[in-house]
XYZ file of C-alpha atoms in Angstrom:
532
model
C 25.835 21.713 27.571
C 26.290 17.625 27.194
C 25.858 17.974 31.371
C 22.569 19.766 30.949
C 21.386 17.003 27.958
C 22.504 14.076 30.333
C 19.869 15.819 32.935
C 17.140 16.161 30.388
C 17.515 12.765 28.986
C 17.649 10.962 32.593
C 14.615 12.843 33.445
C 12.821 12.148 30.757
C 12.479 15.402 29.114
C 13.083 14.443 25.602
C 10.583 13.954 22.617
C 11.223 11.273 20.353
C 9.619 11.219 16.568
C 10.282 8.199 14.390
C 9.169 8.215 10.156
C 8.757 4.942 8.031
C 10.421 6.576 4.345
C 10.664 4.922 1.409
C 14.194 3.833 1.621
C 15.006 5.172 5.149
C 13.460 4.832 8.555
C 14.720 7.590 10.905
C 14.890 8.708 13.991
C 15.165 11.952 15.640
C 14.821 12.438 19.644
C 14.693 16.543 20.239
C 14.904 18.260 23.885
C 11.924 20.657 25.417
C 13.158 23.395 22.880
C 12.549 20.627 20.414
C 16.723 20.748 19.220
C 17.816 17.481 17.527
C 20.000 15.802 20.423
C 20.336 12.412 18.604
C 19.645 10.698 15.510
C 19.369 6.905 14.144
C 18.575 5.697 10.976
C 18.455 2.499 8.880
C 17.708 1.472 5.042
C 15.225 -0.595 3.865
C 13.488 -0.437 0.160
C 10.398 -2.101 -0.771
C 9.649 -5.563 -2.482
C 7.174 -6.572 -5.646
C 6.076 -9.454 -5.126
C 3.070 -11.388 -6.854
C 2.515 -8.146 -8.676
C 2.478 -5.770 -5.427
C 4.918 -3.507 -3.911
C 5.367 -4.204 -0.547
C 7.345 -4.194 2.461
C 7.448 -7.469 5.132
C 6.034 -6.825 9.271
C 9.651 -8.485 9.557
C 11.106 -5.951 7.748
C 8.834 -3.454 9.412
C 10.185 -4.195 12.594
C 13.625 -5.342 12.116
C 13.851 -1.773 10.616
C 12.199 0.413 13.335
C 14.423 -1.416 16.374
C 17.558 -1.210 14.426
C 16.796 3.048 13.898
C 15.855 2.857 17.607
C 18.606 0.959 18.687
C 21.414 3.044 16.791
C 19.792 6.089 17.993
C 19.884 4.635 21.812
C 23.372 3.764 21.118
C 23.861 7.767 19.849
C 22.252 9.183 23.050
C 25.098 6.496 25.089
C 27.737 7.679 23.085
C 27.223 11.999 23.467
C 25.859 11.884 26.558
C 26.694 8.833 28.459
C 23.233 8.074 29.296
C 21.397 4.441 28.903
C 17.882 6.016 27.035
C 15.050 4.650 29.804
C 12.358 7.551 29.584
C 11.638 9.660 26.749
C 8.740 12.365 27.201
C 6.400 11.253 24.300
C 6.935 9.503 21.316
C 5.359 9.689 17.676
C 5.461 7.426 14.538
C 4.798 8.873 10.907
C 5.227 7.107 7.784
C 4.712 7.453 3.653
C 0.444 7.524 3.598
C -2.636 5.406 2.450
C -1.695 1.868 1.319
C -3.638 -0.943 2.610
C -3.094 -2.909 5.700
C -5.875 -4.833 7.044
C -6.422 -7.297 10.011
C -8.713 -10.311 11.244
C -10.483 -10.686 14.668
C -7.072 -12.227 15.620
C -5.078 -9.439 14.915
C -3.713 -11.342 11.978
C -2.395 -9.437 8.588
C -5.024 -11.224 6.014
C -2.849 -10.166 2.895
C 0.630 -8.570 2.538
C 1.013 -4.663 3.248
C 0.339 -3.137 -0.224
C 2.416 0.387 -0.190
C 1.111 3.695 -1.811
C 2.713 2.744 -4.570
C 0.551 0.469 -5.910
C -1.751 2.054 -8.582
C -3.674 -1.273 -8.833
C -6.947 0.336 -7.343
C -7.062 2.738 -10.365
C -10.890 1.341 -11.164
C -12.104 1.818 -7.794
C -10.893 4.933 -7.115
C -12.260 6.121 -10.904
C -15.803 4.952 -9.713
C -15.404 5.879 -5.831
C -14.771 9.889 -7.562
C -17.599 9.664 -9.400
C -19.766 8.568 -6.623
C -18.395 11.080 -3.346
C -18.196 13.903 -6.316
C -14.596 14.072 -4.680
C -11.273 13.489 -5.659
C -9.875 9.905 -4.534
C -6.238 8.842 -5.842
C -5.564 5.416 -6.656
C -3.028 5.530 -3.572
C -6.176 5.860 -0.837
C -6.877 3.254 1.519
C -10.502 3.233 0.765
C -9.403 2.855 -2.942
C -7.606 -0.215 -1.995
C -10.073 -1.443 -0.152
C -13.322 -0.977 -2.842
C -10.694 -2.662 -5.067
C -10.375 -5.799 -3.123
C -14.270 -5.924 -2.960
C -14.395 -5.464 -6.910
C -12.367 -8.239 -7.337
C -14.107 -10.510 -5.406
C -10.642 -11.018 -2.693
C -11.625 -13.896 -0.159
C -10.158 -11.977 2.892
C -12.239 -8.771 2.734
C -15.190 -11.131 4.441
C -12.674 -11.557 7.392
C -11.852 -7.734 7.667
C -11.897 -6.531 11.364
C -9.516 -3.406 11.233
C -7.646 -1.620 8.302
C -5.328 0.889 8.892
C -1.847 2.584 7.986
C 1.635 1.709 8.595
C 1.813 4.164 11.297
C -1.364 3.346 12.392
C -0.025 -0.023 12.930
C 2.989 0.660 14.614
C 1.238 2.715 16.791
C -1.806 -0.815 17.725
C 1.215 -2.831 18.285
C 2.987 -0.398 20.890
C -0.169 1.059 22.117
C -2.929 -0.880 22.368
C -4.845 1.578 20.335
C -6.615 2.230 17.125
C -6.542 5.533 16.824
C -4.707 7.548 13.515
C -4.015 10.946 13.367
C -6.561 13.228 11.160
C -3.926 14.078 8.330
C -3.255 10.457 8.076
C -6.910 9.892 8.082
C -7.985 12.196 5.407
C -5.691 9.773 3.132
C -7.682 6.879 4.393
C -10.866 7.987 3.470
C -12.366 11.744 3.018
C -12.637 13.484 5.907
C -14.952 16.388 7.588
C -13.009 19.371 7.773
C -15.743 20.758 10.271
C -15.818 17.862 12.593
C -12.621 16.212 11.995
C -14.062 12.796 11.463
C -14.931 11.016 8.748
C -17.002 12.155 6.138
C -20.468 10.829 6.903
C -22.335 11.206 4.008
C -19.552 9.726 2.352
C -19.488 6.784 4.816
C -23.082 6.143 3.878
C -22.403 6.195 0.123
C -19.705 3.974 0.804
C -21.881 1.600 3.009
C -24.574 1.798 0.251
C -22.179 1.166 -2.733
C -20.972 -2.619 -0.919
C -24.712 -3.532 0.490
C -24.677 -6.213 -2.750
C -21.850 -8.256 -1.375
C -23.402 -8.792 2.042
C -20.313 -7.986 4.146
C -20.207 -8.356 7.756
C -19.438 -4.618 8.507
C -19.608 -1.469 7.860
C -16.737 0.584 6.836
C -16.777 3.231 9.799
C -16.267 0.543 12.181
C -13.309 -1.009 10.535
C -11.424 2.798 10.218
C -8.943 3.715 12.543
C -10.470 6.466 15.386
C -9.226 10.172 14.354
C -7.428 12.482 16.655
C -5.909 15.738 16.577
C -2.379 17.026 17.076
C -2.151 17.537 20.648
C -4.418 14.408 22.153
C -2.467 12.414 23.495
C -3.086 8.597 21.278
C -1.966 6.048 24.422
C 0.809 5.000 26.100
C 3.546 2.351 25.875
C 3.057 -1.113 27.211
C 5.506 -3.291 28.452
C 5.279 -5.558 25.550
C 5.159 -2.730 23.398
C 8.362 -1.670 24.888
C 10.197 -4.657 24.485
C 9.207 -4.484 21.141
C 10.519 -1.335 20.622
C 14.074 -2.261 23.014
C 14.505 -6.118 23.306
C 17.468 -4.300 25.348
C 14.944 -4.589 28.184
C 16.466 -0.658 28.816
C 12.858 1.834 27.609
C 10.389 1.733 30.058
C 6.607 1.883 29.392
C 3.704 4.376 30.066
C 5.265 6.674 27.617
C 2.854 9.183 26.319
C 2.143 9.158 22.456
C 1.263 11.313 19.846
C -1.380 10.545 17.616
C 0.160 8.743 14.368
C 0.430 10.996 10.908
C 1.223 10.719 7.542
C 4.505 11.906 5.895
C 2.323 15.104 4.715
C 1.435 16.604 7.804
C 5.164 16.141 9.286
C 5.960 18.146 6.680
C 3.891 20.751 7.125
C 5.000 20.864 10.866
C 8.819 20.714 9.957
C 7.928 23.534 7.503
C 5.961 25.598 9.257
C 3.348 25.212 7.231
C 0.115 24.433 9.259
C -1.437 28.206 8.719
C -4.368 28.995 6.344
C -2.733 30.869 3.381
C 0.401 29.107 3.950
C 2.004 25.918 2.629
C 5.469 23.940 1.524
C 6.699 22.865 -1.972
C 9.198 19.511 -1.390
C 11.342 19.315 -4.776
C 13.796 17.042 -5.092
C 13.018 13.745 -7.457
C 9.568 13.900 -7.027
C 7.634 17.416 -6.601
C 4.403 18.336 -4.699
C 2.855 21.778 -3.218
C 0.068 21.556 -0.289
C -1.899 24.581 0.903
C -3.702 24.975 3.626
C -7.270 25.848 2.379
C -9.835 28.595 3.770
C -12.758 26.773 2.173
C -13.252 23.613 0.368
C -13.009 23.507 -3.549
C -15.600 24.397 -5.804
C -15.591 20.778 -7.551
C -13.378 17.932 -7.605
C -10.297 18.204 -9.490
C -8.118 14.819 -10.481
C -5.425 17.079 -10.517
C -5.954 18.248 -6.604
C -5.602 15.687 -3.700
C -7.607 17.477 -0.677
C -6.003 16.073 2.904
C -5.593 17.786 5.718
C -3.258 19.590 8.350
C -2.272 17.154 11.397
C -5.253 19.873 13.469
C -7.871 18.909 10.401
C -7.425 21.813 8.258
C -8.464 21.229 4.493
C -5.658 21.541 2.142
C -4.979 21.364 -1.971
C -1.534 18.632 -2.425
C -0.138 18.989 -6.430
C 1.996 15.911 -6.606
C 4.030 15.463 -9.274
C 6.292 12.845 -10.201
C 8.978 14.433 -12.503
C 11.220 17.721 -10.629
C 14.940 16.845 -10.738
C 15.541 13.492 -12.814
C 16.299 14.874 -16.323
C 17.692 18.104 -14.789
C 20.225 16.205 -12.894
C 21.282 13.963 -16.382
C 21.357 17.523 -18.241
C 23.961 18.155 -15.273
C 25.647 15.172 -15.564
C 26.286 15.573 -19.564
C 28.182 18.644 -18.667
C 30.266 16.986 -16.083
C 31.428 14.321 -18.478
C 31.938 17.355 -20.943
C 34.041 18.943 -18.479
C 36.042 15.858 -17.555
C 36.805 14.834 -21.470
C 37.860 18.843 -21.734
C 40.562 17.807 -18.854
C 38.610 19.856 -16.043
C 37.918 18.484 -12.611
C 34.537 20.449 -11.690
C 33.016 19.371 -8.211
C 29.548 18.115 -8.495
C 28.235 20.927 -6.366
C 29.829 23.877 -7.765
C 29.106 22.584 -11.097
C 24.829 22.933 -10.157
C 25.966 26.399 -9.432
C 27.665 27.229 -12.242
C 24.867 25.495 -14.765
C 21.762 27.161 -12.204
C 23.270 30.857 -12.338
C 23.807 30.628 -15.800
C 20.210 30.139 -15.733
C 19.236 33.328 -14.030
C 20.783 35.414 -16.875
C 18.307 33.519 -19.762
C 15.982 34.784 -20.970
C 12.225 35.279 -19.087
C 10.325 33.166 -21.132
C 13.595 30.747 -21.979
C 13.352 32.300 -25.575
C 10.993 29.892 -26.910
C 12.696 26.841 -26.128
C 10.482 24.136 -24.434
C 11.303 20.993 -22.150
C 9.207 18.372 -20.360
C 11.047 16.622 -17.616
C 9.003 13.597 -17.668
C 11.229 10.126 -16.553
C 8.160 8.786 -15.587
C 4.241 9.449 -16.413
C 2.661 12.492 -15.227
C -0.795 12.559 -14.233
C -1.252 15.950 -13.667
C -0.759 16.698 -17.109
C -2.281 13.255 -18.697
C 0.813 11.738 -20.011
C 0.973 8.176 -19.370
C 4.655 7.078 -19.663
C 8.276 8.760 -19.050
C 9.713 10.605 -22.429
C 11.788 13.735 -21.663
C 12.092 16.012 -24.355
C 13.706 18.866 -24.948
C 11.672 20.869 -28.356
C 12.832 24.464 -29.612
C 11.091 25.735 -33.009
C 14.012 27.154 -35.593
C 13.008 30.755 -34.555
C 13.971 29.385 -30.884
C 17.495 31.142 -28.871
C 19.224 28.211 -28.200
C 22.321 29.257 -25.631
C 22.906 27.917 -22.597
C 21.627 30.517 -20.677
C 18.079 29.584 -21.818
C 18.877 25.814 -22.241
C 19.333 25.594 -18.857
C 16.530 28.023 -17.806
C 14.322 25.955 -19.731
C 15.002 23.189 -17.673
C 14.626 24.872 -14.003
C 10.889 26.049 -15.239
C 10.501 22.319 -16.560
C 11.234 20.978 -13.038
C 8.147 22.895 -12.243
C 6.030 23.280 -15.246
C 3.674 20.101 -13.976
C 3.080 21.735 -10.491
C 2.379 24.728 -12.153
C -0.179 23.214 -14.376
C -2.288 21.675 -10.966
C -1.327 25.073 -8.592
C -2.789 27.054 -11.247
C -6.268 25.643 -10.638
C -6.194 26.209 -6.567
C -4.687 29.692 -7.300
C -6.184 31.249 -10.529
C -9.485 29.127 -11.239
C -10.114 28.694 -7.277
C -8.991 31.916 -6.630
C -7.010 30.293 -3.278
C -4.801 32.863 -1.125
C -1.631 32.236 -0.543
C 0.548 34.619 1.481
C 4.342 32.596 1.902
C 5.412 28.743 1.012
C 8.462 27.233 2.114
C 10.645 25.523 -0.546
C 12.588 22.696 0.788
C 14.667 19.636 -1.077
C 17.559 19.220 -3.538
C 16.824 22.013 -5.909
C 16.855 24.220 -3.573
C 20.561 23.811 -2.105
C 21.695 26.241 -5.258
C 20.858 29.851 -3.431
C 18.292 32.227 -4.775
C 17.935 30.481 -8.153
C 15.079 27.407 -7.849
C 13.422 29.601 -4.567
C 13.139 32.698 -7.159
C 11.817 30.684 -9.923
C 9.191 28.847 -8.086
C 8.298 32.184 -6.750
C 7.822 33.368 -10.238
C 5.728 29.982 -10.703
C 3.133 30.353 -7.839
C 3.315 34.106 -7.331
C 3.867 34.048 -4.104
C 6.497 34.679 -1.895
C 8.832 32.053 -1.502
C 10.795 31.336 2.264
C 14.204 28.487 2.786
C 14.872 28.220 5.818
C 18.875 28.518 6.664
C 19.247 26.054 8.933
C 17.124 23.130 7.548
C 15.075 20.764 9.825
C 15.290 17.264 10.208
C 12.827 16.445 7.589
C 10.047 14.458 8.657
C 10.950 12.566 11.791
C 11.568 15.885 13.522
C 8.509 16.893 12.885
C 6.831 13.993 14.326
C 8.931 14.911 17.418
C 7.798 17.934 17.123
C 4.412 16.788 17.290
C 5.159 14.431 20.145
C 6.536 17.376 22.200
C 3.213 19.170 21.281
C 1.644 16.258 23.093
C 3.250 17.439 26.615
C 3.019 21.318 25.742
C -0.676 21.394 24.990
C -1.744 21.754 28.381
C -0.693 25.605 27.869
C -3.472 26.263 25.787
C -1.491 26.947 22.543
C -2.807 26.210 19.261
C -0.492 23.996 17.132
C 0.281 27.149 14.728
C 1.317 29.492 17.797
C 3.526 26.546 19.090
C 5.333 26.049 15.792
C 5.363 29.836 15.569
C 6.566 30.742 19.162
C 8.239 27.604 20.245
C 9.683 26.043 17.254
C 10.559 28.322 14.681
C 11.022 31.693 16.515
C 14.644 33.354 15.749
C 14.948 30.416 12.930
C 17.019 32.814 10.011
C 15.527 32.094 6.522
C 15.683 34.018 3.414
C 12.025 34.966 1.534
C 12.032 36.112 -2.099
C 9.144 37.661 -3.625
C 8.307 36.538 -7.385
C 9.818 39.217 -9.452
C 7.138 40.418 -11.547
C 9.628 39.979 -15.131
C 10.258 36.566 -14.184
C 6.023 35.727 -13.246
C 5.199 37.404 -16.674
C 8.291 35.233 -18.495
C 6.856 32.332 -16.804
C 3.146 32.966 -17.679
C 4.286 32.910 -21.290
C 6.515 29.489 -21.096
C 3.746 28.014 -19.374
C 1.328 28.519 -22.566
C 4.140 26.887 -24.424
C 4.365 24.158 -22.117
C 0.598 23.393 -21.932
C 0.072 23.660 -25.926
C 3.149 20.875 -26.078
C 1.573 18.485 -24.743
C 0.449 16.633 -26.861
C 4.237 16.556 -28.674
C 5.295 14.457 -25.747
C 2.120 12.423 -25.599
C 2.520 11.573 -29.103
C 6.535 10.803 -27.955
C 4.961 8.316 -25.877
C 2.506 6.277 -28.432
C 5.541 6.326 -31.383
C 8.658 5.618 -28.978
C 7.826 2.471 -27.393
């Protein structure tokens, strides 16, 4: 087997796909069959500085040669093979933000990260105007906020793009941004898979009063499609990437996405009627829309599949936090009681219990919010647990109660798509922390979204795989095959998994703590006005 590798890698036959997280940058190089065959990572965490969250080009590239380097040094160390060629290559990274260049190539102000909700009024007023959806997060947000305020360097604006997007310039040549990354840049066109032109006009319209010297469309990134190939390496861009001297150029590359559409690719989660729910501290759902939306809902981020296909993202900020303290308290129960419980088996013990509470929790109510919540309009963390005196308090439902909480927010914003949209949805794939219990969070978000619910046995390699996945696609879409058929045939095929359908006890139980939940809320918005 490491004989056959050694052949693949010296020929060239190798995919390599490489995500910017928020704490991690990783690095995943697949073979033809698009199998992990070596790995580097490295750690990085953002900055605030001057009132902005942000993250340095130093440490932007100290961080991507480092994952590249240790991942080289992997590939040496399996295989004994110095990495030269590599078949295509990809970059991904967390979306939107704001990164924006002079005629010089120059960054005019620091990198400000998705984090930043600083562009809250100009997103507010670019909703109203597009009569569509626009998070604070967006790039076009960001950049109708720098206008607003009257920011000296948006006169000298000659390019704005993503952190992908400029990885990708710097190793490419090119200006170019994958459509899913796109539609977080600024709406796009399911249809024609460019940018939204009445929208661009608007836009155009909205800045005429400050007399600036271009016009948003030609400062945007060009789209592409999964499967287009986005450039190829240079030399400098190669020696950027290896100061070893080892990488050669003319590698092929795959357009540049967002962290959303690599998941949906290492999910399997591209099809119409299909999507992913990622829970772990943070929670979101994306489906991949037939049609577009009736209205705009602040709730519903539209983006779109890394082929331009329109779909609903619920993000949530609360899933596990307060769950995992609730777990914790038991621990240090257990340990005062003189009783060594490992961390893991003590989730399963706490999340079976769960299973045998009652369907609707027996009246007992939680919100799991650490942090604000926008989908539900509460503006500051204060997790509560709240039971009325006619409530079953046992730990059965206690800890029930807390497994629907970890979704009650999601299903607040899913319930629009599905019930007031009337959206179809035939199988999502669960992946994340809360899902490493079997059966138990799968068959509860099941019961949530009312929909089958699929985890995959042998998990992928999260994000970076599937930009490598996406690279391969790159080399592979000569053959004709649409992305979904390659994922389906080529990538997934023979993958075990294990689908639960929503039991219809546990939907109806669900239904019922979900009226509770919604007709709390203002218990816990109140929590946040009287506990400061």
């Amino acid at each position: 087997m490491e004989k056959n590798v050694a052949r693949l890698l010296e020929e060239g036959k190798t995919a390599l796909g490489i995500e910017f997280g928020s704490t991690r940058i990783k690095a995943i190089l697949v073979d033809e069959e698009n199998a992990p065959i070596a790995s580097g990572s490295h750690d990085w965490e953002n900055r605030f500085e001057e009132g902005i969250w942000t993250y340095s080009l130093e440490d932007v590239w100290e961080g991507v040669r480092d994952c590249y380097r240790k991942m080289a040094q992997n590939v040496k160390e399996q295989y004994g093979v110095t990495l030269k060629k590599i078949g295509a290559i990809g970059f991904s990274a967390m979306m939107h933000g704001y990164m924006v260049f002079d005629k010089e190539d120059k960054l005019l102000v620091p990198f400000r990260t998705w984090r930043n909700n600083n562009a809250a009024p100009a997103a507010e007023r670019l909703t109203e105007l597009f009569g569509y959806h626009i998070p604070a997060r967006w790039s076009v947000a960001h950049l109708y906020q720098a206008i607003l305020n009257g920011e000296p360097h948006v006169k000298d604006i000659a390019f704005q793009t993503t952190l992908e997007g400029y990885v990708h310039w710097m190793l490419t040549g090119r200006k170019v941004i994958g459509v899913g990354e796109a539609s977080g840049m600024f709406p796009v066109d399911p249809e024609t898979k460019r940018y939204n032109s009445k929208m661009i006009a608007q836009f155009d319209e909205l800045i005429k009063e400050y007399a600036l010297p271009f016009r948003v469309e030609e400062i945007l990134p060009e789209i592409l499609v999964a499967g287009e190939e986005a450039g190829r390496l240079t030399q400098s861009g190669a020696r950027l990437l290896d100061p070893s001297g080892n990488l050669q150029e003319g590698i092929p590359f795959a357009p540049p996405e967002g962290d959303a559409g690599t998941g949906m690719v290492a999910t399997n989660s591209v099809k119409k009627r299909t999507g992913n729910v990622s829970a772990g501290t943070s929670v979101f759902a994306m489906i991949v829309l037939e049609k577009e939306l009736s209205e705009a809902y602040p709730e519903i981020d539209l983006v779109t599949t890394p082929v331009g296909d329109l779909v609903g993202m619920v993000h949530c900020n609360n899933c596990t936090s307060d769950l995992n303290a609730w777990v914790n308290l038991f621990g240090e129960f257990a340990a005062l009681a003189g009783v060594d419980i490992p961390k893991w088996k003590l989730y399963d013990m706490l999340y079976f219990e769960g299973e045998k509470g009652e369907k609707d929790c027996g009246g007992l109510l939680a919100y799991n919010y650490v942090s604000n919540e926008h989908v539900t309009g509460v503006d500051a963390g204060r997790p509560l647990f709240v039971r009325t005196s006619e409530g079953r308090l046992n730990l059965a439902n206690f800890m029930r109660t807390h497994l629907y909480s970890a979704f009650g927010a999601l299903k607040v914003g899913c319930d629009i798509m599905l019930k007031q949209e009337g959206v179809k949805l035939d199988k999502i794939t669960g992946h994340g922390g809360l899902f490493k219990t079997e059966r138990v969070g799968q068959s509860f978000l099941a019961a949530a979204i009312g929909a089958p619910v699929t985890v995959m046995k042998n998990a992928g390699e999260g994000g970076a795989w599937g930009m490598a996945i996406l690279a391969n696609y790159v080399i592979t879409k000569g053959k004709g095959e649409t992305l979904e058929r390659y994922l389906q045939d080529r990538v997934f095929a023979g993958q075990e998994g294990v689908t639960l359908a929503p039991d219809p006890a546990d939907e109806k139980g669900f239904e019922e703590f979900t009226k509770r939940y919604v007709n709390g809320l203002p218990v816990v918005r109140q929590a946040v006005q009287s506990l400061k």
